Amino acid sequence: MNQYSDILKEELLTALGCTEPIAIALLAARFADALEEEPLAISIKCSGNIIKNVKSVTVPNTGGLKGIEVAVLAGVISKNWQASLEVLNAFSDADRARLHELLKRDIVKVEHLQSPAVLHITIEGKSKHNTVFAELIHSHTNIVKVVKNGAVLQLENYSMADCVASKIDRACLNIKDILHFADTVDLDSVSDILTHQETLNSRIFREGFQALPEKSIAKALQRAATQMSIDHLPITKAKIALVAAIEARMLGMSSPVVTNSGSGTQGLCVSIPVLIFAEEEAVSEEKKLRSLIVSNLISNHQKTGIGKLSAYCGAVSATTAAMAGIAYMKGYGYDTICRIISNSLATISGMVCDGAKVSCATKAATGLETAFLAYTMAVEGVSFAEGDGIVKGDIEKTICAVGDLAAQGMRETDTVLLKIMLEQ
């Protein structure tokens, strides 16, 4: 069971901004630190899913700028690769002015990297005296190679086929053991990361809602809920809070969040609904933290088969996991939680990921609504039967089937999505 603690520590990372442009900025910072001199030309190659998830999202602390070139040059200016996914935290007014200068020089060339790895970035560039190559693969922080003037500065072993850049074997994950771990783990071993998740992810939905314009998704939902007199319901509050957090983040709000499965959006999806329900139910601190364990691990369990990046929208697995965590909070056991997961996945699996952007907020809201419907059915003992579409007789087989659907069945979907998104 120590593996479960290690998985939480590995997955619940602090990140400023959408993790795909931040992964580019991180690799670019490592590249620039090795290059040492002013870059004269930079070539960045990105796998399709990276391109898809950077195209429409604001790079934090850049003054509202978007795109791969912006992420690369922001990282080059920062050079603070030791800060990992918080690489742009200290980006200043002077840095922003410098960014605009470098953008005018048009020194960055972007190419589509044809790679079997869905998360793969390489950066190569030169200065007056030096050339540097840097590579990142499989996870947003997994820099595996840095070469300067032909000399290897960093080299990590990796398999092109192994999409999980982790030393922890995820085969240990299953629903029954996750629930047992949540029941029995000494909270002192994981409470720091869970309370950190609560602090940061609560802050962005509270501050984000206030910062959003009146014509925003979250405020439109709030007004509609008030008119229908449902604004007091926990599920309504959870949905509005989740939308506000994701919407504000995609619009470039400079507030870090704690991720899950390499995604800030998924980190918000697994935590905010649980935290809202915990507040509404006035549960103990212990029960709240144990419920977050359930939510985080069940989401990661699903994503192990799906992969960190896919044509399959990660908000589906994350909001499904959040409702499982809420059911655990309310005292429901293994059978009910399995029904929730099965009902939700049977209903909404297949919602596509067409990149990181503001509509991720409405997709998350849709996922949460569906998961709540699945919960409502499950607590009444209602569930889909084995053989109903992708539903299997065992929850682990259902989760595995969804992983196959996403990782294998939706490969062509991913290719077509990218083609559509890049068409002018």
Short mmCIF file of C-alpha atoms in Angstrom, two decimals:
data_model
loop_
_atom_site.label_atom_id
_atom_site.label_comp_id
_atom_site.label_asym_id
_atom_site.label_seq_id
_atom_site.Cartn_x
_atom_site.Cartn_y
_atom_site.Cartn_z
CA MET A 1 0.00 0.00 0.00
CA ASN A 2 3.02 2.32 0.26
CA GLN A 3 2.81 2.47 -3.54
CA TYR A 4 -0.48 4.33 -3.24
CA SER A 5 1.16 7.03 -1.12
CA ASP A 6 3.97 7.26 -3.66
CA ILE A 7 1.49 7.61 -6.53
CA LEU A 8 -0.24 10.49 -4.76
CA LYS A 9 3.08 12.21 -4.17
CA GLU A 10 4.10 11.72 -7.79
CA GLU A 11 0.81 12.85 -9.32
CA LEU A 12 -0.26 15.75 -7.11
CA LEU A 13 2.16 18.34 -8.46
CA THR A 14 1.93 22.10 -8.30
CA ALA A 15 1.64 23.77 -11.72
CA LEU A 16 1.16 27.33 -12.89
CA GLY A 17 -0.86 27.35 -16.09
CA CYS A 18 -2.02 24.63 -18.44
CA THR A 19 0.54 21.84 -18.19
CA GLU A 20 1.25 21.44 -21.93
CA PRO A 21 2.57 24.99 -22.57
CA ILE A 22 4.29 24.77 -19.19
CA ALA A 23 6.01 21.52 -20.24
CA ILE A 24 7.29 23.38 -23.30
CA ALA A 25 8.47 26.29 -21.13
CA LEU A 26 10.17 23.85 -18.76
CA LEU A 27 12.10 22.12 -21.55
CA ALA A 28 12.94 25.49 -23.10
CA ALA A 29 14.28 26.72 -19.76
CA ARG A 30 16.51 23.65 -19.51
CA PHE A 31 17.65 24.21 -23.10
CA ALA A 32 18.43 27.89 -22.46
CA ASP A 33 20.30 27.15 -19.25
CA ALA A 34 22.54 24.75 -21.15
CA LEU A 35 22.92 27.08 -24.15
CA GLU A 36 24.08 29.92 -21.85
CA GLU A 37 24.18 32.48 -24.67
CA GLU A 38 21.49 34.41 -26.55
CA PRO A 39 19.67 32.02 -28.93
CA LEU A 40 19.88 32.84 -32.62
CA ALA A 41 17.56 30.08 -33.87
CA ILE A 42 15.32 27.53 -32.14
CA SER A 43 13.53 24.53 -33.59
CA ILE A 44 10.81 22.89 -31.49
CA LYS A 45 9.06 19.69 -32.48
CA CYS A 46 5.92 18.61 -30.63
CA SER A 47 3.69 15.56 -30.77
CA GLY A 48 0.13 16.17 -31.94
CA ASN A 49 -1.42 16.18 -28.48
CA ILE A 50 1.01 18.86 -27.32
CA ILE A 51 0.15 21.05 -30.32
CA LYS A 52 -3.54 20.46 -29.67
CA ASN A 53 -3.33 21.47 -26.02
CA VAL A 54 -1.18 24.57 -26.51
CA LYS A 55 -2.93 26.11 -29.50
CA SER A 56 -5.74 27.96 -27.72
CA VAL A 57 -4.66 28.42 -24.12
CA THR A 58 -3.05 31.47 -22.51
CA VAL A 59 0.52 31.05 -21.27
CA PRO A 60 0.51 32.36 -17.68
CA ASN A 61 2.29 35.57 -16.72
CA THR A 62 2.84 36.55 -20.37
CA GLY A 63 0.18 39.23 -20.54
CA GLY A 64 -2.45 37.12 -22.26
CA LEU A 65 -0.28 35.66 -25.05
CA LYS A 66 -0.91 32.21 -26.53
CA GLY A 67 0.94 29.64 -28.58
CA ILE A 68 3.96 27.38 -28.78
CA GLU A 69 6.36 30.19 -29.71
CA VAL A 70 5.29 32.16 -26.65
CA ALA A 71 5.76 29.14 -24.35
CA VAL A 72 9.22 28.42 -25.81
CA LEU A 73 10.49 31.97 -25.48
CA ALA A 74 9.00 32.45 -22.02
CA GLY A 75 10.93 29.36 -20.90
CA VAL A 76 14.11 30.60 -22.59
CA ILE A 77 13.84 33.89 -20.71
CA SER A 78 13.03 32.21 -17.39
CA LYS A 79 15.77 29.53 -17.43
CA ASN A 80 14.31 28.46 -14.06
CA TRP A 81 13.88 24.80 -14.99
CA GLN A 82 14.54 23.71 -11.40
CA ALA A 83 11.09 25.15 -10.54
CA SER A 84 9.50 22.36 -12.63
CA LEU A 85 5.87 23.15 -13.52
CA GLU A 86 6.16 26.49 -11.75
CA VAL A 87 8.84 27.58 -14.21
CA LEU A 88 7.02 30.85 -15.05
CA ASN A 89 6.07 31.79 -11.48
CA ALA A 90 8.58 34.63 -11.25
CA PHE A 91 8.05 36.00 -14.76
CA SER A 92 8.32 39.79 -14.40
CA ASP A 93 7.41 42.95 -16.31
CA ALA A 94 10.97 43.04 -17.62
CA ASP A 95 10.62 39.43 -18.76
CA ARG A 96 7.38 40.27 -20.58
CA ALA A 97 9.08 43.16 -22.37
CA ARG A 98 11.92 40.82 -23.32
CA LEU A 99 9.39 38.28 -24.59
CA HIS A 100 7.89 40.81 -26.99
CA GLU A 101 11.38 41.66 -28.29
CA LEU A 102 12.20 38.00 -28.99
CA LEU A 103 8.84 37.37 -30.65
CA LYS A 104 9.59 40.14 -33.14
CA ARG A 105 12.80 38.34 -34.16
CA ASP A 106 10.84 35.28 -35.35
CA ILE A 107 13.58 32.86 -34.27
CA VAL A 108 11.33 29.92 -33.34
CA LYS A 109 10.39 27.27 -35.90
CA VAL A 110 7.58 24.89 -34.89
CA GLU A 111 7.13 21.42 -36.39
CA HIS A 112 4.81 18.50 -35.82
CA LEU A 113 6.82 15.63 -34.33
CA GLN A 114 5.68 12.33 -35.78
CA SER A 115 6.19 10.18 -32.70
CA PRO A 116 4.49 7.09 -31.28
CA ALA A 117 4.61 8.89 -27.93
CA VAL A 118 1.60 11.17 -27.46
CA LEU A 119 3.53 13.46 -25.09
CA HIS A 120 6.84 14.23 -26.76
CA ILE A 121 8.80 17.47 -27.24
CA THR A 122 12.26 18.19 -28.61
CA ILE A 123 14.03 21.56 -28.75
CA GLU A 124 17.18 22.22 -30.72
CA GLY A 125 18.87 25.57 -31.16
CA LYS A 126 22.05 27.52 -31.52
CA SER A 127 23.77 30.63 -30.22
CA LYS A 128 26.96 32.26 -31.44
CA HIS A 129 29.20 29.53 -30.01
CA ASN A 130 26.93 26.70 -28.85
CA THR A 131 24.29 24.24 -29.99
CA VAL A 132 21.95 22.41 -27.62
CA PHE A 133 19.39 19.63 -28.01
CA ALA A 134 16.85 18.83 -25.27
CA GLU A 135 14.08 16.22 -25.14
CA LEU A 136 11.05 15.56 -22.92
CA ILE A 137 8.78 12.52 -23.22
CA HIS A 138 5.82 10.69 -21.63
CA SER A 139 5.22 13.11 -18.74
CA HIS A 140 5.23 16.88 -18.39
CA THR A 141 8.42 16.98 -16.31
CA ASN A 142 10.32 14.02 -17.76
CA ILE A 143 13.37 15.61 -19.40
CA VAL A 144 15.37 12.67 -20.71
CA LYS A 145 18.14 14.18 -22.78
CA VAL A 146 20.28 17.32 -22.96
CA VAL A 147 23.25 17.51 -25.36
CA LYS A 148 25.54 20.53 -25.72
CA ASN A 149 28.03 20.77 -28.58
CA GLY A 150 27.90 16.99 -28.93
CA ALA A 151 28.57 16.33 -25.22
CA VAL A 152 25.81 14.61 -23.23
CA LEU A 153 24.85 16.68 -20.18
CA GLN A 154 21.85 14.56 -19.20
CA LEU A 155 20.59 11.18 -20.34
CA GLU A 156 17.76 9.18 -18.80
CA ASN A 157 16.63 5.74 -19.87
CA TYR A 158 13.15 5.49 -21.34
CA SER A 159 11.08 3.28 -23.59
CA MET A 160 9.24 4.83 -26.51
CA ALA A 161 6.42 2.35 -25.93
CA ASP A 162 6.12 2.99 -22.18
CA CYS A 163 3.73 5.93 -21.88
CA VAL A 164 3.97 6.09 -18.07
CA ALA A 165 7.17 7.91 -17.09
CA SER A 166 7.10 6.55 -13.57
CA LYS A 167 9.09 4.18 -11.43
CA ILE A 168 5.87 3.13 -9.67
CA ASP A 169 4.04 0.15 -11.13
CA ARG A 170 0.42 1.27 -11.55
CA ALA A 171 -0.79 -2.31 -11.90
CA CYS A 172 -1.37 -2.21 -8.14
CA LEU A 173 -4.33 0.15 -8.59
CA ASN A 174 -7.81 -1.27 -8.20
CA ILE A 175 -11.02 0.08 -6.67
CA LYS A 176 -11.22 -2.35 -3.75
CA ASP A 177 -7.66 -1.64 -2.60
CA ILE A 178 -8.03 2.10 -3.14
CA LEU A 179 -10.98 2.13 -0.76
CA HIS A 180 -9.09 0.01 1.76
CA PHE A 181 -6.11 2.34 1.53
CA ALA A 182 -8.36 5.38 2.07
CA ASP A 183 -9.85 3.68 5.14
CA THR A 184 -6.57 2.66 6.76
CA VAL A 185 -3.69 4.91 5.67
CA ASP A 186 -1.99 7.00 8.33
CA LEU A 187 -3.02 10.45 7.14
CA ASP A 188 0.21 11.97 8.41
CA SER A 189 1.95 10.33 5.45
CA VAL A 190 -0.14 12.13 2.81
CA SER A 191 -1.94 15.00 4.55
CA ASP A 192 0.56 17.64 3.45
CA ILE A 193 -0.03 17.08 -0.26
CA LEU A 194 -3.79 16.78 0.17
CA THR A 195 -4.11 19.98 2.20
CA HIS A 196 -1.88 21.71 -0.35
CA GLN A 197 -4.26 20.54 -3.06
CA GLU A 198 -7.19 21.88 -1.06
CA THR A 199 -5.53 25.26 -0.45
CA LEU A 200 -4.49 25.97 -4.04
CA ASN A 201 -7.49 24.49 -5.83
CA SER A 202 -9.95 26.23 -3.49
CA ARG A 203 -8.18 29.54 -3.98
CA ILE A 204 -8.45 29.53 -7.75
CA PHE A 205 -12.19 28.87 -7.83
CA ARG A 206 -12.90 31.55 -5.23
CA GLU A 207 -10.59 34.17 -6.71
CA GLY A 208 -11.30 33.06 -10.24
CA PHE A 209 -15.05 33.57 -9.93
CA GLN A 210 -14.54 37.12 -8.67
CA ALA A 211 -12.07 37.93 -11.45
CA LEU A 212 -14.21 36.62 -14.31
CA PRO A 213 -16.21 39.09 -16.43
CA GLU A 214 -19.99 39.14 -16.16
CA LYS A 215 -20.22 37.44 -19.56
CA SER A 216 -18.43 34.32 -18.39
CA ILE A 217 -19.58 30.73 -18.22
CA ALA A 218 -19.42 30.51 -14.43
CA LYS A 219 -21.39 33.72 -13.84
CA ALA A 220 -23.98 32.74 -16.45
CA LEU A 221 -24.46 29.44 -14.61
CA GLN A 222 -24.73 31.27 -11.30
CA ARG A 223 -27.44 33.61 -12.63
CA ALA A 224 -29.39 30.72 -14.15
CA ALA A 225 -29.16 28.70 -10.95
CA THR A 226 -30.44 31.64 -8.90
CA GLN A 227 -33.40 32.13 -11.24
CA MET A 228 -34.27 28.44 -10.92
CA SER A 229 -33.74 28.52 -7.12
CA ILE A 230 -31.20 25.70 -7.27
CA ASP A 231 -28.14 27.77 -6.38
CA HIS A 232 -28.21 26.32 -2.85
CA LEU A 233 -27.75 22.71 -4.00
CA PRO A 234 -24.28 21.22 -3.39
CA ILE A 235 -24.05 19.85 -6.94
CA THR A 236 -24.89 23.30 -8.35
CA LYS A 237 -22.29 24.97 -6.14
CA ALA A 238 -19.73 22.34 -7.12
CA LYS A 239 -20.43 22.77 -10.83
CA ILE A 240 -20.16 26.58 -10.71
CA ALA A 241 -16.99 26.46 -8.62
CA LEU A 242 -15.39 23.93 -10.96
CA VAL A 243 -16.29 25.93 -14.06
CA ALA A 244 -14.99 29.16 -12.49
CA ALA A 245 -11.63 27.57 -11.63
CA ILE A 246 -11.07 26.04 -15.07
CA GLU A 247 -12.34 29.08 -16.96
CA ALA A 248 -10.11 31.47 -15.00
CA ARG A 249 -7.11 29.18 -15.46
CA MET A 250 -7.59 28.85 -19.21
CA LEU A 251 -7.86 32.63 -19.49
CA GLY A 252 -4.40 32.95 -17.95
CA MET A 253 -5.05 33.60 -14.27
CA SER A 254 -1.66 33.45 -12.56
CA SER A 255 -2.66 31.13 -9.76
CA PRO A 256 -1.02 27.71 -9.36
CA VAL A 257 -3.08 24.55 -8.93
CA VAL A 258 -2.34 20.97 -7.90
CA THR A 259 -2.57 18.52 -10.79
CA ASN A 260 -3.75 14.96 -11.21
CA SER A 261 -2.50 12.69 -14.01
CA GLY A 262 -0.40 15.53 -15.40
CA SER A 263 -3.39 17.85 -15.79
CA GLY A 264 -4.40 20.92 -13.84
CA THR A 265 -7.96 20.66 -15.11
CA GLN A 266 -8.19 17.08 -13.89
CA GLY A 267 -6.64 18.13 -10.59
CA LEU A 268 -9.44 20.66 -10.20
CA CYS A 269 -12.09 18.12 -11.25
CA VAL A 270 -11.05 15.53 -8.65
CA SER A 271 -10.81 18.02 -5.79
CA ILE A 272 -13.27 20.92 -6.07
CA PRO A 273 -16.54 18.88 -6.06
CA VAL A 274 -15.27 16.86 -3.07
CA LEU A 275 -14.30 20.03 -1.20
CA ILE A 276 -17.65 21.72 -1.90
CA PHE A 277 -19.62 18.68 -0.72
CA ALA A 278 -17.38 18.37 2.34
CA GLU A 279 -18.15 21.97 3.27
CA GLU A 280 -21.87 21.51 2.68
CA GLU A 281 -21.98 18.26 4.66
CA ALA A 282 -19.75 19.69 7.42
CA VAL A 283 -17.68 16.51 7.48
CA SER A 284 -14.58 16.11 9.60
CA GLU A 285 -11.13 17.04 8.29
CA GLU A 286 -10.19 13.38 8.35
CA LYS A 287 -13.18 12.29 6.28
CA LYS A 288 -12.55 15.08 3.77
CA LEU A 289 -8.91 14.06 3.28
CA ARG A 290 -9.76 10.37 2.98
CA SER A 291 -12.40 11.25 0.38
CA LEU A 292 -9.79 13.20 -1.59
CA ILE A 293 -7.59 10.10 -1.54
CA VAL A 294 -10.42 8.09 -3.13
CA SER A 295 -11.06 10.72 -5.78
CA ASN A 296 -7.40 11.26 -6.70
CA LEU A 297 -6.51 7.58 -6.90
CA ILE A 298 -9.62 6.46 -8.78
CA SER A 299 -8.98 9.14 -11.38
CA ASN A 300 -5.36 8.08 -11.72
CA HIS A 301 -6.42 4.43 -11.93
CA GLN A 302 -8.59 5.22 -14.95
CA LYS A 303 -5.93 7.40 -16.57
CA THR A 304 -3.27 4.69 -16.32
CA GLY A 305 -4.90 2.83 -19.21
CA ILE A 306 -6.01 5.95 -21.08
CA GLY A 307 -2.66 7.75 -20.93
CA LYS A 308 -1.85 11.28 -19.87
CA LEU A 309 -2.85 12.72 -23.26
CA SER A 310 -5.53 11.31 -25.52
CA ALA A 311 -8.53 12.15 -27.70
CA TYR A 312 -10.55 11.03 -24.66
CA CYS A 313 -11.49 13.98 -22.44
CA GLY A 314 -9.81 13.56 -19.05
CA ALA A 315 -12.61 15.48 -17.32
CA VAL A 316 -14.74 12.34 -17.71
CA SER A 317 -12.48 10.13 -15.61
CA ALA A 318 -11.77 12.93 -13.12
CA THR A 319 -15.37 13.97 -12.43
CA THR A 320 -16.40 10.32 -12.24
CA ALA A 321 -13.71 9.84 -9.60
CA ALA A 322 -14.85 12.96 -7.75
CA MET A 323 -18.37 11.59 -7.41
CA ALA A 324 -16.93 8.29 -6.20
CA GLY A 325 -15.04 10.28 -3.55
CA ILE A 326 -18.26 12.07 -2.57
CA ALA A 327 -20.08 8.74 -2.27
CA TYR A 328 -17.27 7.50 -0.01
CA MET A 329 -17.66 10.67 2.05
CA LYS A 330 -21.36 9.94 2.48
CA GLY A 331 -20.65 6.43 3.72
CA TYR A 332 -21.39 4.38 0.62
CA GLY A 333 -19.25 1.31 0.05
CA TYR A 334 -17.59 -0.66 -2.70
CA ASP A 335 -20.68 -1.86 -4.56
CA THR A 336 -22.26 1.59 -4.82
CA ILE A 337 -18.99 3.21 -5.86
CA CYS A 338 -18.51 0.59 -8.57
CA ARG A 339 -22.00 1.32 -9.87
CA ILE A 340 -21.25 5.06 -9.97
CA ILE A 341 -18.10 4.53 -12.01
CA SER A 342 -19.75 2.05 -14.36
CA ASN A 343 -22.86 4.20 -14.86
CA SER A 344 -20.83 7.32 -15.57
CA LEU A 345 -18.37 5.69 -17.96
CA ALA A 346 -21.19 3.90 -19.79
CA THR A 347 -22.90 7.24 -20.37
CA ILE A 348 -20.21 9.75 -21.29
CA SER A 349 -17.09 7.85 -22.40
CA GLY A 350 -16.17 9.18 -25.80
CA MET A 351 -16.37 12.92 -25.13
CA VAL A 352 -13.41 14.15 -27.15
CA CYS A 353 -10.49 16.31 -26.10
CA ASP A 354 -10.00 19.02 -28.73
CA GLY A 355 -7.27 20.77 -26.82
CA ALA A 356 -6.97 22.97 -23.77
CA LYS A 357 -9.19 26.05 -23.91
CA VAL A 358 -12.13 27.69 -22.16
CA SER A 359 -14.65 25.05 -23.25
CA CYS A 360 -12.81 22.58 -21.01
CA ALA A 361 -14.86 24.24 -18.26
CA THR A 362 -18.18 23.25 -19.84
CA LYS A 363 -16.90 19.75 -20.57
CA ALA A 364 -16.01 19.41 -16.90
CA ALA A 365 -19.48 20.63 -15.95
CA THR A 366 -21.00 18.05 -18.30
CA GLY A 367 -18.81 15.34 -16.78
CA LEU A 368 -19.87 16.32 -13.27
CA GLU A 369 -23.57 16.41 -14.20
CA THR A 370 -23.25 12.93 -15.71
CA ALA A 371 -21.34 11.61 -12.70
CA PHE A 372 -24.04 13.01 -10.41
CA LEU A 373 -26.70 11.25 -12.48
CA ALA A 374 -24.62 8.06 -12.19
CA TYR A 375 -24.45 8.60 -8.41
CA THR A 376 -28.22 9.18 -8.19
CA MET A 377 -28.84 5.93 -10.00
CA ALA A 378 -26.25 3.99 -8.02
CA VAL A 379 -27.48 4.91 -4.54
CA GLU A 380 -30.91 3.60 -5.61
CA GLY A 381 -29.33 0.36 -6.72
CA VAL A 382 -29.76 1.15 -10.41
CA SER A 383 -26.95 0.29 -12.79
CA PHE A 384 -26.36 -0.81 -16.34
CA ALA A 385 -26.03 -4.53 -16.90
CA GLU A 386 -23.04 -6.49 -18.10
CA GLY A 387 -23.04 -6.40 -21.89
CA ASP A 388 -24.71 -3.00 -22.13
CA GLY A 389 -22.19 -1.50 -24.54
CA ILE A 390 -18.79 -1.24 -22.89
CA VAL A 391 -20.05 -2.32 -19.45
CA LYS A 392 -18.41 -5.49 -18.13
CA GLY A 393 -19.39 -7.68 -15.22
CA ASP A 394 -16.43 -6.45 -13.17
CA ILE A 395 -15.52 -2.79 -12.60
CA GLU A 396 -11.83 -3.42 -13.28
CA LYS A 397 -12.71 -4.89 -16.67
CA THR A 398 -14.90 -1.88 -17.45
CA ILE A 399 -12.08 0.51 -16.56
CA CYS A 400 -9.71 -1.54 -18.71
CA ALA A 401 -12.19 -1.45 -21.62
CA VAL A 402 -12.40 2.34 -21.41
CA GLY A 403 -8.61 2.49 -21.41
CA ASP A 404 -8.55 0.43 -24.61
CA LEU A 405 -11.24 2.63 -26.13
CA ALA A 406 -9.25 5.80 -25.41
CA ALA A 407 -5.69 4.64 -26.03
CA GLN A 408 -6.34 2.41 -29.04
CA GLY A 409 -9.78 3.08 -30.44
CA MET A 410 -9.46 6.87 -30.47
CA ARG A 411 -6.04 7.14 -32.12
CA GLU A 412 -7.55 8.01 -35.48
CA THR A 413 -9.91 10.42 -33.74
CA ASP A 414 -6.86 12.20 -32.34
CA THR A 415 -5.33 12.49 -35.81
CA VAL A 416 -8.53 13.88 -37.33
CA LEU A 417 -9.03 16.30 -34.42
CA LEU A 418 -5.57 17.75 -34.89
CA LYS A 419 -6.13 18.10 -38.65
CA ILE A 420 -9.39 19.95 -38.05
CA MET A 421 -7.85 22.22 -35.45
CA LEU A 422 -4.91 23.20 -37.66
CA GLU A 423 -7.00 23.92 -40.74
CA GLN A 424 -7.35 27.60 -41.52
#
